[in-house]
mmCIF file of C-alpha atoms and ligand atoms in Angstrom:
data_model
loop_
_atom_site.group_PDB
_atom_site.id
_atom_site.type_symbol
_atom_site.label_atom_id
_atom_site.label_comp_id
_atom_site.label_asym_id
_atom_site.label_seq_id
_atom_site.Cartn_x
_atom_site.Cartn_y
_atom_site.Cartn_z
ATOM 1 C CA MET B 17 16.047 -50.663 -35.058
ATOM 2 C CA LYS B 18 18.609 -49.737 -32.405
ATOM 3 C CA ASN B 19 21.575 -47.447 -32.913
ATOM 4 C CA ILE B 20 24.572 -49.515 -31.833
ATOM 5 C CA LEU B 21 26.273 -46.279 -30.681
ATOM 6 C CA ASP B 22 23.695 -46.014 -27.892
ATOM 7 C CA PHE B 23 25.171 -49.077 -26.174
ATOM 8 C CA ASP B 24 27.943 -48.984 -23.625
ATOM 9 C CA TYR B 25 30.381 -51.867 -23.546
ATOM 10 C CA SER B 26 28.659 -54.129 -21.050
ATOM 11 C CA GLY B 27 25.222 -53.316 -22.478
ATOM 12 C CA LEU B 28 26.387 -54.222 -25.970
ATOM 13 C CA GLN B 29 28.028 -57.391 -24.791
ATOM 14 C CA SER B 30 24.958 -58.678 -23.011
ATOM 15 C CA TYR B 31 22.683 -57.674 -25.911
ATOM 16 C CA LEU B 32 24.871 -59.550 -28.374
ATOM 17 C CA ILE B 33 24.980 -62.646 -26.223
ATOM 18 C CA ASN B 34 21.408 -62.724 -24.950
ATOM 19 C CA GLU B 35 19.349 -61.202 -27.749
ATOM 20 C CA ILE B 36 21.225 -62.077 -30.908
ATOM 21 C CA GLY B 37 23.318 -65.062 -29.955
ATOM 22 C CA ILE B 38 26.648 -63.608 -31.010
ATOM 23 C CA GLU B 39 29.657 -64.820 -29.075
ATOM 24 C CA LYS B 40 31.074 -62.684 -26.298
ATOM 25 C CA TYR B 41 34.514 -62.143 -27.830
ATOM 26 C CA ARG B 42 32.927 -60.636 -30.928
ATOM 27 C CA THR B 43 32.058 -57.520 -28.900
ATOM 28 C CA ASP B 44 35.689 -56.408 -28.956
ATOM 29 C CA GLN B 45 35.944 -56.988 -32.689
ATOM 30 C CA ILE B 46 32.815 -54.991 -33.400
ATOM 31 C CA CYS B 47 33.944 -52.152 -31.118
ATOM 32 C CA ASN B 48 37.323 -52.185 -32.796
ATOM 33 C CA TRP B 49 35.740 -51.714 -36.211
ATOM 34 C CA ILE B 50 33.473 -48.901 -35.109
ATOM 35 C CA TYR B 51 35.541 -46.977 -32.584
ATOM 36 C CA LYS B 52 39.115 -47.585 -33.743
ATOM 37 C CA LYS B 53 38.823 -48.162 -37.482
ATOM 38 C CA ARG B 54 35.759 -45.960 -37.952
ATOM 39 C CA VAL B 55 34.031 -48.504 -40.153
ATOM 40 C CA PHE B 56 30.300 -47.837 -40.055
ATOM 41 C CA ASP B 57 29.016 -50.667 -42.246
ATOM 42 C CA PHE B 58 28.621 -54.185 -40.816
ATOM 43 C CA GLU B 59 29.368 -55.646 -44.261
ATOM 44 C CA GLU B 60 32.921 -54.305 -44.067
ATOM 45 C CA MET B 61 33.614 -56.104 -40.774
ATOM 46 C CA THR B 62 35.448 -58.878 -42.520
ATOM 47 C CA ASN B 63 36.531 -60.893 -39.485
ATOM 48 C CA LEU B 64 32.883 -61.580 -38.599
ATOM 49 C CA SER B 65 31.013 -64.458 -40.166
ATOM 50 C CA LYS B 66 28.422 -63.731 -42.841
ATOM 51 C CA GLN B 67 25.753 -64.908 -40.463
ATOM 52 C CA ASP B 68 26.869 -62.638 -37.614
ATOM 53 C CA ARG B 69 26.979 -59.702 -39.980
ATOM 54 C CA SER B 70 23.473 -60.378 -41.105
ATOM 55 C CA PHE B 71 22.272 -60.767 -37.477
ATOM 56 C CA LEU B 72 23.865 -57.426 -36.692
ATOM 57 C CA LYS B 73 22.201 -55.768 -39.670
ATOM 58 C CA ASP B 74 18.841 -57.159 -38.604
ATOM 59 C CA ASN B 75 19.180 -55.668 -35.131
ATOM 60 C CA PHE B 76 21.255 -52.500 -35.380
ATOM 61 C CA VAL B 77 22.016 -49.459 -37.413
ATOM 62 C CA ILE B 78 25.294 -47.598 -37.043
ATOM 63 C CA SER B 79 23.847 -44.110 -37.143
ATOM 64 C CA ILE B 80 26.486 -41.415 -37.544
ATOM 65 C CA PRO B 81 25.571 -37.716 -37.832
ATOM 66 C CA GLN B 82 25.793 -36.663 -41.497
ATOM 67 C CA ILE B 83 27.944 -33.720 -42.530
ATOM 68 C CA ILE B 84 25.649 -31.114 -44.093
ATOM 69 C CA LYS B 85 28.141 -28.302 -44.116
ATOM 70 C CA LYS B 86 31.766 -27.872 -43.142
ATOM 71 C CA GLN B 87 33.773 -24.695 -42.730
ATOM 72 C CA VAL B 88 37.526 -24.563 -42.221
ATOM 73 C CA SER B 89 39.171 -21.486 -40.731
ATOM 74 C CA LYS B 90 41.880 -19.982 -42.930
ATOM 75 C CA ILE B 91 43.498 -18.570 -39.805
ATOM 76 C CA ASP B 92 44.012 -21.654 -37.657
ATOM 77 C CA GLY B 93 42.319 -24.655 -39.286
ATOM 78 C CA THR B 94 39.461 -24.724 -36.795
ATOM 79 C CA THR B 95 36.748 -26.762 -38.481
ATOM 80 C CA LYS B 96 33.054 -26.307 -37.840
ATOM 81 C CA TYR B 97 30.559 -28.986 -38.835
ATOM 82 C CA LEU B 98 26.830 -28.732 -39.285
ATOM 83 C CA PHE B 99 25.482 -32.234 -38.752
ATOM 84 C CA GLY B 100 22.121 -33.625 -39.788
ATOM 85 C CA LEU B 101 20.451 -36.142 -37.461
ATOM 86 C CA ASP B 102 18.075 -38.962 -38.394
ATOM 87 C CA ASP B 103 14.985 -36.856 -37.625
ATOM 88 C CA GLY B 104 16.149 -33.911 -39.723
ATOM 89 C CA ASN B 105 17.338 -31.780 -36.812
ATOM 90 C CA THR B 106 20.783 -30.213 -37.036
ATOM 91 C CA ILE B 107 23.557 -29.605 -34.534
ATOM 92 C CA GLU B 108 27.095 -28.287 -34.694
ATOM 93 C CA SER B 109 30.440 -29.557 -33.548
ATOM 94 C CA VAL B 110 33.924 -28.104 -33.863
ATOM 95 C CA ILE B 111 37.477 -29.374 -34.168
ATOM 96 C CA ILE B 112 40.081 -27.038 -32.714
ATOM 97 C CA TYR B 113 43.797 -27.480 -33.352
ATOM 98 C CA TYR B 114 46.465 -26.498 -30.854
ATOM 99 C CA PRO B 115 50.172 -27.191 -31.397
ATOM 100 C CA SER B 116 50.160 -29.998 -28.852
ATOM 101 C CA ARG B 117 46.635 -31.348 -29.181
ATOM 102 C CA THR B 118 43.403 -31.487 -31.119
ATOM 103 C CA ILE B 119 40.139 -30.844 -29.303
ATOM 104 C CA ALA B 120 36.623 -31.855 -30.311
ATOM 105 C CA CYS B 121 33.820 -29.624 -29.047
ATOM 106 C CA ILE B 122 30.540 -31.509 -29.090
ATOM 107 C CA SER B 123 26.861 -30.719 -28.570
ATOM 108 C CA THR B 124 24.467 -32.347 -26.107
ATOM 109 C CA GLN B 125 21.091 -30.920 -27.134
ATOM 110 C CA VAL B 126 19.313 -29.634 -30.237
ATOM 111 C CA GLY B 127 19.013 -25.989 -29.229
ATOM 112 C CA CYS B 128 19.188 -25.048 -25.559
ATOM 113 C CA PRO B 129 16.564 -24.106 -22.965
ATOM 114 C CA LEU B 130 18.811 -21.706 -21.008
ATOM 115 C CA ARG B 131 18.669 -18.645 -23.262
ATOM 116 C CA CYS B 132 21.812 -16.916 -22.056
ATOM 117 C CA GLU B 133 21.820 -13.388 -23.486
ATOM 118 C CA PHE B 134 25.251 -13.639 -25.065
ATOM 119 C CA CYS B 135 24.785 -17.075 -26.642
ATOM 120 C CA SER B 136 23.368 -17.734 -30.098
ATOM 121 C CA THR B 137 22.337 -21.320 -29.395
ATOM 122 C CA GLY B 138 19.460 -20.525 -27.072
ATOM 123 C CA GLN B 139 17.933 -17.943 -29.376
ATOM 124 C CA ASN B 140 15.843 -20.465 -31.271
ATOM 125 C CA GLY B 141 14.807 -22.277 -28.138
ATOM 126 C CA PHE B 142 15.106 -25.883 -27.169
ATOM 127 C CA VAL B 143 14.133 -28.815 -29.385
ATOM 128 C CA ARG B 144 15.289 -32.027 -27.704
ATOM 129 C CA ASN B 145 18.054 -33.884 -25.942
ATOM 130 C CA LEU B 146 20.588 -35.747 -28.054
ATOM 131 C CA THR B 147 20.750 -39.493 -27.650
ATOM 132 C CA THR B 148 23.896 -41.139 -26.307
ATOM 133 C CA GLY B 149 24.760 -42.296 -29.816
ATOM 134 C CA GLU B 150 24.264 -38.835 -31.302
ATOM 135 C CA ILE B 151 26.660 -37.378 -28.744
ATOM 136 C CA ALA B 152 29.381 -40.004 -29.267
ATOM 137 C CA GLY B 153 28.666 -40.092 -33.014
ATOM 138 C CA GLN B 154 29.725 -36.470 -33.491
ATOM 139 C CA LEU B 155 33.252 -37.413 -32.535
ATOM 140 C CA LEU B 156 33.328 -40.443 -34.816
ATOM 141 C CA ALA B 157 32.012 -38.427 -37.749
ATOM 142 C CA MET B 158 34.645 -35.724 -37.296
ATOM 143 C CA GLU B 159 37.457 -38.220 -36.772
ATOM 144 C CA LYS B 160 36.489 -40.037 -39.927
ATOM 145 C CA ASP B 161 36.449 -36.778 -41.859
ATOM 146 C CA ILE B 162 39.884 -35.581 -40.700
ATOM 147 C CA ASN B 163 41.363 -39.052 -40.215
ATOM 148 C CA ILE B 164 42.818 -38.225 -36.817
ATOM 149 C CA ASP B 165 42.406 -39.896 -33.438
ATOM 150 C CA VAL B 166 41.142 -37.050 -31.296
ATOM 151 C CA LYS B 167 42.194 -37.361 -27.659
ATOM 152 C CA ASN B 168 40.487 -34.368 -26.071
ATOM 153 C CA ILE B 169 36.773 -33.680 -25.826
ATOM 154 C CA VAL B 170 34.910 -30.704 -24.442
ATOM 155 C CA TYR B 171 31.150 -30.792 -23.909
ATOM 156 C CA MET B 172 30.898 -27.143 -24.876
ATOM 157 C CA GLY B 173 28.839 -27.240 -28.039
ATOM 158 C CA MET B 174 25.127 -26.581 -28.191
ATOM 159 C CA GLY B 175 22.979 -27.332 -25.180
ATOM 160 C CA GLU B 176 23.318 -27.810 -21.441
ATOM 161 C CA PRO B 177 25.025 -31.151 -20.700
ATOM 162 C CA LEU B 178 23.682 -31.445 -17.169
ATOM 163 C CA LEU B 179 20.092 -31.190 -18.434
ATOM 164 C CA ASN B 180 20.793 -34.287 -20.521
ATOM 165 C CA PHE B 181 22.553 -35.966 -17.659
ATOM 166 C CA GLU B 182 22.047 -39.638 -18.340
ATOM 167 C CA ASN B 183 22.936 -39.574 -22.040
ATOM 168 C CA VAL B 184 25.943 -37.354 -21.391
ATOM 169 C CA LEU B 185 27.279 -39.763 -18.760
ATOM 170 C CA ASN B 186 26.579 -42.737 -21.036
ATOM 171 C CA SER B 187 28.443 -41.053 -23.877
ATOM 172 C CA ILE B 188 31.409 -40.427 -21.582
ATOM 173 C CA GLU B 189 31.369 -44.098 -20.619
ATOM 174 C CA ILE B 190 31.593 -45.013 -24.319
ATOM 175 C CA LEU B 191 34.220 -42.431 -25.204
ATOM 176 C CA ASN B 192 36.308 -43.415 -22.206
ATOM 177 C CA HIS B 193 35.985 -47.216 -22.324
ATOM 178 C CA PRO B 194 39.295 -48.953 -23.214
ATOM 179 C CA LYS B 195 37.551 -51.259 -25.693
ATOM 180 C CA MET B 196 35.576 -48.426 -27.248
ATOM 181 C CA LYS B 197 36.889 -44.905 -27.909
ATOM 182 C CA LYS B 198 39.521 -45.039 -25.147
ATOM 183 C CA ILE B 199 39.814 -41.316 -24.502
ATOM 184 C CA GLY B 200 41.401 -40.622 -21.114
ATOM 185 C CA ALA B 201 38.786 -39.279 -18.708
ATOM 186 C CA ARG B 202 41.175 -36.466 -17.779
ATOM 187 C CA HIS B 203 40.881 -35.307 -21.358
ATOM 188 C CA ILE B 204 37.100 -35.000 -21.193
ATOM 189 C CA THR B 205 35.584 -31.735 -19.928
ATOM 190 C CA ILE B 206 31.938 -31.137 -19.113
ATOM 191 C CA SER B 207 30.935 -27.486 -19.257
ATOM 192 C CA THR B 208 27.794 -26.374 -17.432
ATOM 193 C CA ALA B 209 25.910 -23.180 -16.759
ATOM 194 C CA GLY B 210 25.494 -24.581 -13.237
ATOM 195 C CA ILE B 211 22.779 -27.064 -12.279
ATOM 196 C CA PRO B 212 23.643 -27.504 -8.581
ATOM 197 C CA HIS B 213 22.198 -30.941 -7.765
ATOM 198 C CA ARG B 214 23.736 -32.382 -10.926
ATOM 199 C CA ILE B 215 27.138 -30.895 -10.107
ATOM 200 C CA GLU B 216 26.934 -32.622 -6.730
ATOM 201 C CA GLU B 217 25.954 -35.879 -8.417
ATOM 202 C CA LEU B 218 28.914 -35.580 -10.781
ATOM 203 C CA GLY B 219 31.039 -35.690 -7.655
ATOM 204 C CA ASP B 220 29.906 -39.285 -7.134
ATOM 205 C CA VAL B 221 30.900 -40.428 -10.614
ATOM 206 C CA ASP B 222 34.112 -42.344 -10.312
ATOM 207 C CA LYS B 223 35.888 -40.941 -13.352
ATOM 208 C CA GLU B 224 38.638 -38.385 -13.748
ATOM 209 C CA PHE B 225 36.804 -36.094 -16.181
ATOM 210 C CA ARG B 226 36.995 -32.345 -15.622
ATOM 211 C CA LEU B 227 34.265 -29.919 -14.685
ATOM 212 C CA SER B 228 34.007 -26.422 -16.055
ATOM 213 C CA VAL B 229 31.376 -23.967 -14.819
ATOM 214 C CA SER B 230 30.203 -21.001 -16.883
ATOM 215 C CA LEU B 231 30.055 -18.327 -14.197
ATOM 216 C CA HIS B 232 30.386 -15.121 -16.227
ATOM 217 C CA ALA B 233 29.434 -12.741 -13.405
ATOM 218 C CA PRO B 234 30.456 -12.388 -9.762
ATOM 219 C CA SER B 235 27.067 -11.374 -8.317
ATOM 220 C CA ASN B 236 23.424 -12.338 -8.655
ATOM 221 C CA VAL B 237 22.465 -8.844 -9.803
ATOM 222 C CA GLN B 238 24.839 -9.146 -12.747
ATOM 223 C CA ARG B 239 24.347 -12.826 -13.486
ATOM 224 C CA ASP B 240 20.553 -12.478 -13.460
ATOM 225 C CA LYS B 241 20.865 -10.042 -16.354
ATOM 226 C CA ILE B 242 22.734 -12.371 -18.704
ATOM 227 C CA MET B 243 21.851 -15.899 -17.559
ATOM 228 C CA PRO B 244 18.142 -16.488 -16.790
ATOM 229 C CA ILE B 245 19.049 -19.819 -15.129
ATOM 230 C CA ASN B 246 20.519 -17.727 -12.304
ATOM 231 C CA HIS B 247 17.004 -16.864 -11.114
ATOM 232 C CA LYS B 248 16.468 -20.538 -10.464
ATOM 233 C CA TYR B 249 19.957 -21.384 -9.227
ATOM 234 C CA PRO B 250 21.665 -18.292 -7.787
ATOM 235 C CA VAL B 251 25.443 -17.946 -7.679
ATOM 236 C CA GLU B 252 25.777 -19.080 -4.046
ATOM 237 C CA GLN B 253 23.971 -22.346 -4.810
ATOM 238 C CA VAL B 254 26.206 -23.015 -7.790
ATOM 239 C CA MET B 255 29.347 -22.256 -5.765
ATOM 240 C CA GLN B 256 28.149 -24.395 -2.876
ATOM 241 C CA ALA B 257 27.581 -27.317 -5.271
ATOM 242 C CA CYS B 258 31.097 -26.804 -6.666
ATOM 243 C CA ARG B 259 32.491 -26.911 -3.128
ATOM 244 C CA ILE B 260 30.696 -30.177 -2.439
ATOM 245 C CA TYR B 261 31.937 -31.537 -5.770
ATOM 246 C CA GLN B 262 35.481 -30.574 -4.810
ATOM 247 C CA GLU B 263 35.179 -32.133 -1.361
ATOM 248 C CA LYS B 264 34.004 -35.368 -2.946
ATOM 249 C CA THR B 265 36.560 -35.503 -5.748
ATOM 250 C CA ASN B 266 39.437 -33.253 -4.703
ATOM 251 C CA LYS B 267 39.448 -32.045 -8.308
ATOM 252 C CA ARG B 268 40.087 -28.478 -9.334
ATOM 253 C CA VAL B 269 37.072 -26.754 -10.855
ATOM 254 C CA THR B 270 37.493 -24.532 -13.903
ATOM 255 C CA PHE B 271 35.368 -21.404 -14.167
ATOM 256 C CA GLU B 272 34.593 -19.817 -17.498
ATOM 257 C CA TYR B 273 34.189 -16.055 -17.338
ATOM 258 C CA ILE B 274 33.248 -14.111 -20.442
ATOM 259 C CA LEU B 275 34.444 -10.534 -20.258
ATOM 260 C CA ILE B 276 31.865 -7.998 -21.390
ATOM 261 C CA LYS B 277 32.796 -4.351 -21.787
ATOM 262 C CA GLY B 278 31.266 -2.131 -19.125
ATOM 263 C CA PHE B 279 29.395 -5.020 -17.522
ATOM 264 C CA ASN B 280 31.655 -7.396 -15.605
ATOM 265 C CA ASP B 281 35.190 -6.245 -16.445
ATOM 266 C CA THR B 282 36.331 -4.033 -13.559
ATOM 267 C CA ARG B 283 38.921 -4.653 -10.869
ATOM 268 C CA GLU B 284 36.070 -4.756 -8.342
ATOM 269 C CA ASP B 285 34.390 -7.525 -10.329
ATOM 270 C CA ALA B 286 37.636 -9.494 -10.291
ATOM 271 C CA LEU B 287 37.955 -9.012 -6.519
ATOM 272 C CA LYS B 288 34.364 -10.161 -6.017
ATOM 273 C CA LEU B 289 35.201 -13.296 -7.974
ATOM 274 C CA VAL B 290 38.193 -13.960 -5.744
ATOM 275 C CA GLU B 291 35.911 -13.666 -2.746
ATOM 276 C CA LEU B 292 33.400 -16.087 -4.268
ATOM 277 C CA PHE B 293 36.121 -18.685 -4.780
ATOM 278 C CA GLY B 294 37.318 -18.451 -1.184
ATOM 279 C CA ASP B 295 39.670 -21.340 -0.555
ATOM 280 C CA MET B 296 38.465 -23.516 -3.452
ATOM 281 C CA LYS B 297 41.064 -24.835 -5.893
ATOM 282 C CA VAL B 298 40.065 -23.160 -9.124
ATOM 283 C CA MET B 299 41.256 -22.287 -12.583
ATOM 284 C CA VAL B 300 39.732 -19.351 -14.453
ATOM 285 C CA ASN B 301 39.355 -19.084 -18.224
ATOM 286 C CA LEU B 302 38.722 -15.502 -19.254
ATOM 287 C CA ILE B 303 36.972 -15.232 -22.610
ATOM 288 C CA PRO B 304 36.510 -11.825 -24.215
ATOM 289 C CA VAL B 305 32.900 -12.136 -25.399
ATOM 290 C CA ASN B 306 32.452 -13.225 -28.996
ATOM 291 C CA SER B 307 30.014 -11.653 -31.402
ATOM 292 C CA ASN B 308 26.622 -12.377 -29.902
ATOM 293 C CA PRO B 309 22.915 -11.690 -30.196
ATOM 294 C CA ALA B 310 22.907 -9.007 -27.511
ATOM 295 C CA ASN B 311 25.758 -7.090 -29.154
ATOM 296 C CA PHE B 312 27.871 -7.151 -26.017
ATOM 297 C CA GLU B 313 31.391 -5.902 -26.713
ATOM 298 C CA LYS B 314 34.799 -7.157 -25.697
ATOM 299 C CA PRO B 315 36.636 -4.967 -23.172
ATOM 300 C CA SER B 316 39.843 -3.214 -24.295
ATOM 301 C CA LYS B 317 43.138 -5.019 -23.844
ATOM 302 C CA LYS B 318 43.897 -2.773 -20.877
ATOM 303 C CA PHE B 319 40.767 -3.934 -19.029
ATOM 304 C CA ILE B 320 41.343 -7.583 -19.938
ATOM 305 C CA ASP B 321 44.942 -7.453 -18.693
ATOM 306 C CA ARG B 322 43.945 -5.701 -15.502
ATOM 307 C CA PHE B 323 41.260 -8.272 -14.784
ATOM 308 C CA LEU B 324 43.731 -11.097 -15.390
ATOM 309 C CA ASP B 325 46.428 -9.465 -13.258
ATOM 310 C CA THR B 326 44.002 -8.862 -10.391
ATOM 311 C CA LEU B 327 43.145 -12.569 -10.286
ATOM 312 C CA ILE B 328 46.754 -13.688 -10.618
ATOM 313 C CA ASN B 329 47.931 -11.283 -7.898
ATOM 314 C CA LYS B 330 45.394 -12.858 -5.578
ATOM 315 C CA GLY B 331 46.879 -16.281 -6.273
ATOM 316 C CA ILE B 332 44.210 -17.487 -8.718
ATOM 317 C CA ASP B 333 45.309 -19.500 -11.765
ATOM 318 C CA ALA B 334 43.822 -17.664 -14.708
ATOM 319 C CA VAL B 335 44.367 -17.365 -18.448
ATOM 320 C CA VAL B 336 42.782 -15.440 -21.272
ATOM 321 C CA ARG B 337 41.540 -17.998 -23.756
ATOM 322 C CA ALA B 338 42.845 -17.533 -27.274
ATOM 323 C CA GLU B 339 40.162 -17.049 -29.866
ATOM 324 C CA LYS B 340 39.967 -19.790 -32.460
ATOM 325 C CA GLY B 341 38.216 -19.924 -35.790
ATOM 326 C CA SER B 342 37.012 -16.325 -35.615
ATOM 327 C CA ASP B 343 36.647 -16.092 -39.410
ATOM 328 C CA ILE B 344 34.137 -18.952 -39.439
ATOM 329 C CA LEU B 345 32.335 -17.934 -36.237
ATOM 330 C CA ALA B 346 33.364 -21.188 -34.633
ATOM 331 C CA ALA B 347 33.610 -19.739 -31.157
ATOM 332 C CA CYS B 348 31.452 -20.752 -28.271
ATOM 333 C CA GLY B 349 27.816 -19.919 -28.505
ATOM 334 C CA GLN B 350 28.000 -18.933 -32.153
ATOM 335 C CA LEU B 351 26.980 -22.239 -33.545
ATOM 336 C CA LYS B 352 24.183 -23.045 -35.937
ATOM 337 C CA GLY B 353 22.311 -19.742 -35.672
ATOM 338 C CA LYS B 354 24.922 -18.152 -37.852
ATOM 339 C CA VAL B 355 24.981 -21.018 -40.299
ATOM 340 C CA LYS B 356 21.255 -20.705 -40.677
ATOM 341 C CA GLU B 357 21.580 -16.997 -41.334
ATOM 342 C CA GLU B 358 24.289 -17.583 -43.885
ATOM 343 C CA ASN B 359 22.212 -20.187 -45.659
ATOM 344 C CA LEU B 360 19.363 -17.749 -45.923
ATOM 345 C CA ARG B 361 21.476 -15.045 -47.500
HETATM 346 N N1 SAH V 3 25.593 -24.953 -21.527
HETATM 347 C C1 SAH V 3 26.964 -25.230 -21.215
HETATM 348 C C2 SAH V 3 27.801 -25.657 -22.410
HETATM 349 C C3 SAH V 3 27.586 -24.968 -23.720
HETATM 350 S S1 SAH V 3 28.111 -23.288 -23.854
HETATM 351 C C4 SAH V 3 27.584 -24.061 -20.508
HETATM 352 O O1 SAH V 3 26.901 -23.063 -20.283
HETATM 353 O O2 SAH V 3 28.733 -24.153 -20.105
HETATM 354 C C5 SAH V 3 29.861 -23.401 -23.879
HETATM 355 C C6 SAH V 3 30.551 -22.138 -23.399
HETATM 356 O O3 SAH V 3 30.425 -21.075 -24.379
HETATM 357 C C7 SAH V 3 29.952 -21.581 -22.122
HETATM 358 O O4 SAH V 3 30.972 -21.194 -21.228
HETATM 359 C C8 SAH V 3 29.187 -20.389 -22.650
HETATM 360 O O5 SAH V 3 28.891 -19.471 -21.663
HETATM 361 C C9 SAH V 3 30.135 -19.876 -23.708
HETATM 362 N N2 SAH V 3 29.599 -18.874 -24.617
HETATM 363 C C10 SAH V 3 28.361 -18.823 -25.140
HETATM 364 N N3 SAH V 3 28.217 -17.720 -25.923
HETATM 365 C C11 SAH V 3 29.385 -17.063 -25.890
HETATM 366 C C12 SAH V 3 29.861 -15.859 -26.492
HETATM 367 N N4 SAH V 3 29.093 -15.100 -27.290
HETATM 368 N N5 SAH V 3 31.145 -15.502 -26.239
HETATM 369 C C13 SAH V 3 31.932 -16.248 -25.442
HETATM 370 N N6 SAH V 3 31.545 -17.387 -24.848
HETATM 371 C C14 SAH V 3 30.285 -17.788 -25.059
#
C-alpha cells in the first residue's frame, strides 16, 4: 500500500490516471481534501464517486503521524509534539507562535548521525531517514490539531535535512505546490550543519526557499570540538559551498551561531566570523545555547550583547534569537531525548 502523501502533484496525477483509472481533474479534488481541508479518510471525500473512493482505498493509505504526546508552553504557547510513525519510531515537531506568524519546525530523520556535542537529538544515534510523506505529514498533523493554516516551515527539527536530500526536496515540492499545501517557498527554511556538495546542489533548485547554515564556531579548531562533521567538511569548504550557492541564487544565507560561555563568545570570535563571511550577503542568528547534553552554558548578557554589537558594527545583520517554549524544552536540539527521559521518570 502506498502513502498518498509520498506523491508530488504530477506523480499523483499520472498514478491516478495510468494505474487506477481515475480522471485527471479528480487530482485537484483529492489534494483539496487532504491538504486544504485536512480530511484523511477517503470515505469523507464526498464529491468523489463511491467507485473512485473504493479505488483510492485499494491503492493508498493516507498515513499521518500520530500524536503520542503533546506539551504546550505556559509561557508562549509553543507546542511540542511527539509523533509515532507506522513502524513504531517516534519523532518530534514543534509549533512556535510569533505575533505576526506561526512557524512549524519539522524533523527529517529519526535520530541524527551528526552527533553535535550540544544537541540532544544525536545522542541516541541515527535510525533512518523519514519518507517524503512523513516529513509533509508532520505539518498536516499539527495543522489539524490546532486548526490553523501554517504558512512558515523550518526544517530544524530532528535530523540533517541534506542527508535526506531527495525526500526533503520532494516534501518541499508538496508543501509548496499551489494545488497541494501552497506554502510560499520564501517561507520555507532548510537548516543544515553544512554538507558542501548538497549546498551547491541546492543552488540549482529553482525555488525561493531559504538556506540556514549551523556554523556555531569561527575556526576549525573550535568547530571540530563541538561538531564532528567538521572533520569531514571543514569550515572553509562549507563557506565555499555557501559562496557558490549565493553566486547561483543571489540569495542571502543565514548562519546560526550558538553562543557558548567561554568557548566561542569573545569579541575575537565575532571578528573571526566577520572575516569568514567576507563579502557574502549574510544574516546571523545568535542563539544562547539551550540546556544540552554537554552542559555548555549560555554566556552572560554582557558577552551576548558585545558579540552582537561587534557583528553589527562591522555591517553584519545579526539578531539574538528569542527563546521559545523553554518550560517544555521545545528549543532546538532538545527534542525527544527529554521526552524519553520524562517518560521514564
Ligand atoms: N541538522 C540541521 C537541522 C537540525 S538542528 C542543522 O544542524 O542545522 C536545528 C538547529 O538547532 C541547528 O542550528 C542546531 O545547531 C541547533 N541546536 C541544536 N542543539 C542546540 C542547543 N542545545 N542549543 C541551541 N541550538 C541548538
